[in-house]
Amino acid sequence: MSANPTQQQPITAADKVFLQLQQAIVEGQIAAGSKISEPELAKRYDVSRATLRDAISRLEKCHLVERQANVGARVVNCTVEGLLDLYITREALEGMACRQAAEKMSDEEIVDMKAMLEQHAKAKALQDGIAYYQEEGDLDFHYKVILGSHNQQLINILCGQLYHLLRMYRCQFGMNSPRASKAFDEHSRIIDAIADRDGELAEILMRRHIAASRKNIENKIALMDAELEQSEQAQPQLMQQQAN
Amino acid sequence: MSANPTQQQPITAADKVFLQLQQAIVEGQIAAGSKISEPELAKRYDVSRATLRDAISRLEKCHLVERQANVGARVVNCTVEGLLDLYITREALEGMACRQAAEKMSDEEIVDMKAMLEQHAKAKALQDGIAYYQEEGDLDFHYKVILGSHNQQLINILCGQLYHLLRMYRCQFGMNSPRASKAFDEHSRIIDAIADRDGELAEILMRRHIAASRKNIENKIALMDAELEQSEQAQPQLMQQQAN
DNA sequence: CTGCATCAAATTGTCGACAATAATACTTTA
DNA sequence: TAAAGTATTATTGTCGACAATTTGATGCAG
């Protein structure tokens, strides 16, 4: 499952470095908020600074790093606000993508997607509620809907940019989203709406689906904050500190 | 009115070249679909190929050019499908931005926006229905709503990327959108909804507003196609085919 | 004449070095 | 001692040159 489906396999050195850096950032091996040192990483990946710069430039495109003139690039910070902003944006974009998918998906694509859901159902039956389905399967489902919109703008923004940020947040915040069974039912109904060519309903369901995830996260965060406050009542000290 | 409001003034050479190229592309001085020759433009703007490359990379970020490994960069093609895709994406994003704006805008921001609309009303009274209002004023209005969402994702995507593409399409297709008076009323009602803190209504109105523009364009296109077909009735040819 | 293989020219990817700017360490002074 | 200014260091921005790949042109076979 590649990031950008409309592009052939990467070949250039900058591509490799980009993919490695992307993975390292998403998985947290390069800390969120930390500075990107061009000379250091150029040595580590054994490439020139020019190609590393090109790789960084592409990281900027997925909003994984931010650059400032004459200062350098930093990995984006994972804040709660940023995560909620991301989900709100997803709600808007994927909702519309879902509406478009209901209008533009070919019958064959719909059959494929139903088959995929069947497979998810089996996997779910085997190891009930465990991570695998949610981590890969959920993304696969959303991915297929987005592609089904046949809207290049939506596809670029969602698959090319937000997708990676979302993965980063999921890794950093350790979200294995225990909504598996609920999510599965929701996916199922969304597909039904698409198959019925009911764009309006499809959009509503997708928006609810993502909004439910967001609210789930909000609740979790609120809970964590409460615990944190409680445990810090005795020893009021360390907030998380900025890397570097 | 700068492209990215959250960034200080550009200083580096690559910034200047980027801005010049951006303008040249948006205004059509560099033809849509044409190839970007690195050596040629490097000479024309009197910079190294490295800095020109950096500028191109930023053009990629606003989706004004597309690059292919070992082949080069091309200015994006302005197709009818692309324009409609863009409007559909705007409908989703700005609709949500409007909903968020209704929830998060400060009272002061709302007062400012109302004042701006007043000014537009005067300009409109002076030279009724002429281009100026639509070209600058419309964008200003949408801009303020987007910023009002206080959602960095929405702001980045809309102001940093889609905004420039939209300007490009407007230039290339010569759209001075004669919907001025209608648009003004719609703007007015949207602001009212925001002032009432009615996010749901605000989103609906913004979506209708953009959808109306899109339908207006669709009609225009259909009309043009009809004329074209009539003039080509003597020499019947093939329909255009989907690329890739 | 058409189609394919080979070759030449141009363009892009990559590199190392220099210049300009920012960050850090040090010295000086109140 | 603290603060400010200066000097040093490190990092980023920019440049020109070389290597790898693509494009097109040329020549040859069918």
CSV table of N, CA and C in Angstrom, one decimal, chain B residues 147-214:
chain,number,residue,atom,x,y,z
B,147,LEU,N,-9.6,32.0,7.9
B,147,LEU,CA,-8.7,32.3,9.1
B,147,LEU,C,-9.6,32.3,10.3
B,148,GLY,N,-10.8,32.6,10.2
B,148,GLY,CA,-11.7,32.6,11.4
B,148,GLY,C,-11.9,31.2,12.0
B,149,SER,N,-11.7,30.2,11.2
B,149,SER,CA,-11.8,28.8,11.7
B,149,SER,C,-10.8,28.5,12.8
B,150,HIS,N,-9.7,29.2,12.7
B,150,HIS,CA,-8.6,28.9,13.7
B,150,HIS,C,-8.2,27.5,13.6
B,151,ASN,N,-8.4,26.9,12.5
B,151,ASN,CA,-7.9,25.5,12.3
B,151,ASN,C,-6.8,25.5,11.3
B,152,GLN,N,-5.6,25.2,11.9
B,152,GLN,CA,-4.4,25.3,11.1
B,152,GLN,C,-4.4,24.5,9.8
B,153,GLN,N,-5.0,23.3,9.9
B,153,GLN,CA,-5.0,22.4,8.8
B,153,GLN,C,-5.9,23.0,7.6
B,154,LEU,N,-7.0,23.5,8.0
B,154,LEU,CA,-7.9,24.1,7.0
B,154,LEU,C,-7.2,25.3,6.4
B,155,ILE,N,-6.6,26.1,7.3
B,155,ILE,CA,-5.9,27.4,6.8
B,155,ILE,C,-4.8,27.0,5.8
B,156,ASN,N,-4.0,26.1,6.2
B,156,ASN,CA,-2.9,25.7,5.3
B,156,ASN,C,-3.3,25.2,4.0
B,157,ILE,N,-4.3,24.3,4.0
B,157,ILE,CA,-4.7,23.7,2.7
B,157,ILE,C,-5.4,24.8,1.8
B,158,LEU,N,-6.3,25.5,2.4
B,158,LEU,CA,-7.1,26.5,1.6
B,158,LEU,C,-6.3,27.7,1.2
B,159,CYS,N,-5.6,28.3,2.2
B,159,CYS,CA,-4.9,29.5,1.8
B,159,CYS,C,-3.5,29.2,1.2
B,160,GLY,N,-2.9,28.1,1.6
B,160,GLY,CA,-1.6,27.8,1.1
B,160,GLY,C,-1.6,27.1,-0.3
B,161,GLN,N,-2.6,26.4,-0.6
B,161,GLN,CA,-2.6,25.6,-1.8
B,161,GLN,C,-3.7,25.9,-2.7
B,162,LEU,N,-4.9,25.6,-2.3
B,162,LEU,CA,-6.1,25.7,-3.2
B,162,LEU,C,-6.3,27.2,-3.7
B,163,TYR,N,-6.0,28.1,-2.8
B,163,TYR,CA,-6.2,29.5,-3.2
B,163,TYR,C,-5.5,29.9,-4.5
B,164,HIS,N,-4.2,29.5,-4.6
B,164,HIS,CA,-3.5,29.9,-5.8
B,164,HIS,C,-4.0,29.2,-7.0
B,165,LEU,N,-4.3,27.9,-6.9
B,165,LEU,CA,-4.9,27.2,-8.0
B,165,LEU,C,-6.2,27.9,-8.5
B,166,LEU,N,-7.0,28.3,-7.5
B,166,LEU,CA,-8.3,28.9,-7.9
B,166,LEU,C,-8.0,30.2,-8.7
B,167,ARG,N,-7.0,31.0,-8.2
B,167,ARG,CA,-6.7,32.2,-8.9
B,167,ARG,C,-6.2,31.9,-10.3
B,168,MET,N,-5.5,30.8,-10.4
B,168,MET,CA,-5.0,30.4,-11.7
B,168,MET,C,-6.1,30.1,-12.7
B,169,TYR,N,-7.1,29.3,-12.2
B,169,TYR,CA,-8.2,29.0,-13.0
B,169,TYR,C,-9.0,30.2,-13.4
B,170,ARG,N,-9.2,31.1,-12.4
B,170,ARG,CA,-9.9,32.3,-12.7
B,170,ARG,C,-9.3,33.1,-13.8
B,171,CYS,N,-8.0,33.2,-13.8
B,171,CYS,CA,-7.3,33.9,-14.8
B,171,CYS,C,-7.4,33.2,-16.2
B,172,GLN,N,-7.0,31.9,-16.2
B,172,GLN,CA,-7.0,31.2,-17.4
B,172,GLN,C,-8.3,31.1,-18.1
B,173,PHE,N,-9.4,30.9,-17.3
B,173,PHE,CA,-10.7,30.8,-17.9
B,173,PHE,C,-11.4,32.1,-18.0
B,174,GLY,N,-10.7,33.2,-17.6
B,174,GLY,CA,-11.3,34.5,-17.7
B,174,GLY,C,-12.6,34.6,-17.0
B,175,MET,N,-12.7,34.1,-15.8
B,175,MET,CA,-13.9,34.1,-15.0
B,175,MET,C,-14.0,35.4,-14.2
B,176,ASN,N,-14.8,36.3,-14.6
B,176,ASN,CA,-15.1,37.5,-13.7
B,176,ASN,C,-16.4,37.4,-13.1
B,177,SER,N,-16.9,36.2,-13.1
B,177,SER,CA,-18.1,35.7,-12.3
B,177,SER,C,-19.1,36.8,-12.2
B,178,PRO,N,-20.1,36.9,-13.0
B,178,PRO,CA,-21.1,38.0,-13.0
B,178,PRO,C,-22.2,37.7,-11.9
B,179,ARG,N,-21.8,37.0,-10.9
B,179,ARG,CA,-22.7,36.7,-9.8
B,179,ARG,C,-22.6,37.7,-8.7
B,180,ALA,N,-22.0,38.8,-9.0
B,180,ALA,CA,-21.6,39.8,-7.9
B,180,ALA,C,-22.7,40.1,-6.9
B,181,SER,N,-23.9,40.5,-7.4
B,181,SER,CA,-24.9,41.0,-6.5
B,181,SER,C,-25.5,39.8,-5.7
B,182,LYS,N,-25.7,38.7,-6.4
B,182,LYS,CA,-26.2,37.5,-5.7
B,182,LYS,C,-25.1,37.1,-4.6
B,183,ALA,N,-23.9,37.1,-5.0
B,183,ALA,CA,-22.8,36.6,-4.1
B,183,ALA,C,-22.8,37.5,-2.9
B,184,PHE,N,-23.0,38.8,-3.1
B,184,PHE,CA,-23.0,39.7,-2.0
B,184,PHE,C,-24.0,39.4,-0.9
B,185,ASP,N,-25.2,39.1,-1.4
B,185,ASP,CA,-26.3,38.7,-0.4
B,185,ASP,C,-25.9,37.5,0.3
B,186,GLU,N,-25.4,36.5,-0.4
B,186,GLU,CA,-25.0,35.3,0.2
B,186,GLU,C,-23.9,35.5,1.3
B,187,HIS,N,-23.0,36.3,0.9
B,187,HIS,CA,-21.9,36.6,1.9
B,187,HIS,C,-22.6,37.2,3.2
B,188,SER,N,-23.5,38.1,2.9
B,188,SER,CA,-24.1,38.8,4.0
B,188,SER,C,-24.8,37.8,5.0
B,189,ARG,N,-25.6,36.9,4.4
B,189,ARG,CA,-26.3,35.9,5.2
B,189,ARG,C,-25.3,34.9,5.9
B,190,ILE,N,-24.2,34.6,5.3
B,190,ILE,CA,-23.2,33.8,6.0
B,190,ILE,C,-22.7,34.5,7.2
B,191,ILE,N,-22.4,35.7,7.1
B,191,ILE,CA,-21.8,36.5,8.2
B,191,ILE,C,-22.9,36.5,9.3
B,192,ASP,N,-24.1,36.7,9.0
B,192,ASP,CA,-25.2,36.7,10.0
B,192,ASP,C,-25.2,35.3,10.8
B,193,ALA,N,-25.1,34.3,10.0
B,193,ALA,CA,-25.1,32.9,10.7
B,193,ALA,C,-23.9,32.8,11.6
B,194,ILE,N,-22.7,33.3,11.2
B,194,ILE,CA,-21.6,33.2,12.0
B,194,ILE,C,-21.8,34.1,13.3
B,195,ALA,N,-22.3,35.3,13.1
B,195,ALA,CA,-22.6,36.2,14.2
B,195,ALA,C,-23.5,35.5,15.2
B,196,ASP,N,-24.5,34.8,14.7
B,196,ASP,CA,-25.4,34.1,15.5
B,196,ASP,C,-24.8,32.8,16.2
B,197,ARG,N,-23.6,32.5,15.8
B,197,ARG,CA,-22.9,31.3,16.3
B,197,ARG,C,-23.7,30.1,15.9
B,198,ASP,N,-24.3,30.1,14.7
B,198,ASP,CA,-25.0,29.0,14.2
B,198,ASP,C,-24.1,28.2,13.2
B,199,GLY,N,-23.3,27.4,13.7
B,199,GLY,CA,-22.3,26.7,12.9
B,199,GLY,C,-23.0,25.9,11.8
B,200,GLU,N,-24.0,25.2,12.2
B,200,GLU,CA,-24.6,24.3,11.2
B,200,GLU,C,-25.2,25.1,10.0
B,201,LEU,N,-25.9,26.1,10.3
B,201,LEU,CA,-26.4,27.0,9.2
B,201,LEU,C,-25.3,27.6,8.4
B,202,ALA,N,-24.3,28.1,9.1
B,202,ALA,CA,-23.1,28.7,8.4
B,202,ALA,C,-22.5,27.8,7.4
B,203,GLU,N,-22.4,26.5,7.8
B,203,GLU,CA,-21.8,25.5,6.9
B,203,GLU,C,-22.7,25.3,5.7
B,204,ILE,N,-24.0,25.2,5.9
B,204,ILE,CA,-24.9,24.9,4.8
B,204,ILE,C,-24.9,26.1,3.8
B,205,LEU,N,-24.9,27.3,4.4
B,205,LEU,CA,-24.9,28.5,3.5
B,205,LEU,C,-23.7,28.6,2.7
B,206,MET,N,-22.5,28.3,3.3
B,206,MET,CA,-21.3,28.4,2.6
B,206,MET,C,-21.2,27.4,1.5
B,207,ARG,N,-21.7,26.2,1.8
B,207,ARG,CA,-21.6,25.1,0.8
B,207,ARG,C,-22.6,25.5,-0.4
B,208,ARG,N,-23.7,26.0,-0.1
B,208,ARG,CA,-24.6,26.4,-1.1
B,208,ARG,C,-24.0,27.5,-2.0
B,209,HIS,N,-23.3,28.4,-1.3
B,209,HIS,CA,-22.7,29.5,-2.0
B,209,HIS,C,-21.7,29.0,-3.0
B,210,ILE,N,-20.8,28.1,-2.6
B,210,ILE,CA,-19.8,27.6,-3.5
B,210,ILE,C,-20.4,26.7,-4.5
B,211,ALA,N,-21.4,25.9,-4.1
B,211,ALA,CA,-22.0,25.0,-5.1
B,211,ALA,C,-22.7,25.8,-6.2
B,212,ALA,N,-23.3,27.0,-5.8
B,212,ALA,CA,-23.9,27.8,-6.8
B,212,ALA,C,-22.9,28.3,-7.8
B,213,SER,N,-21.7,28.7,-7.3
B,213,SER,CA,-20.6,29.1,-8.2
B,213,SER,C,-20.3,28.0,-9.2
B,214,ARG,N,-20.2,26.8,-8.6
B,214,ARG,CA,-19.8,25.6,-9.4
B,214,ARG,C,-20.9,25.4,-10.5
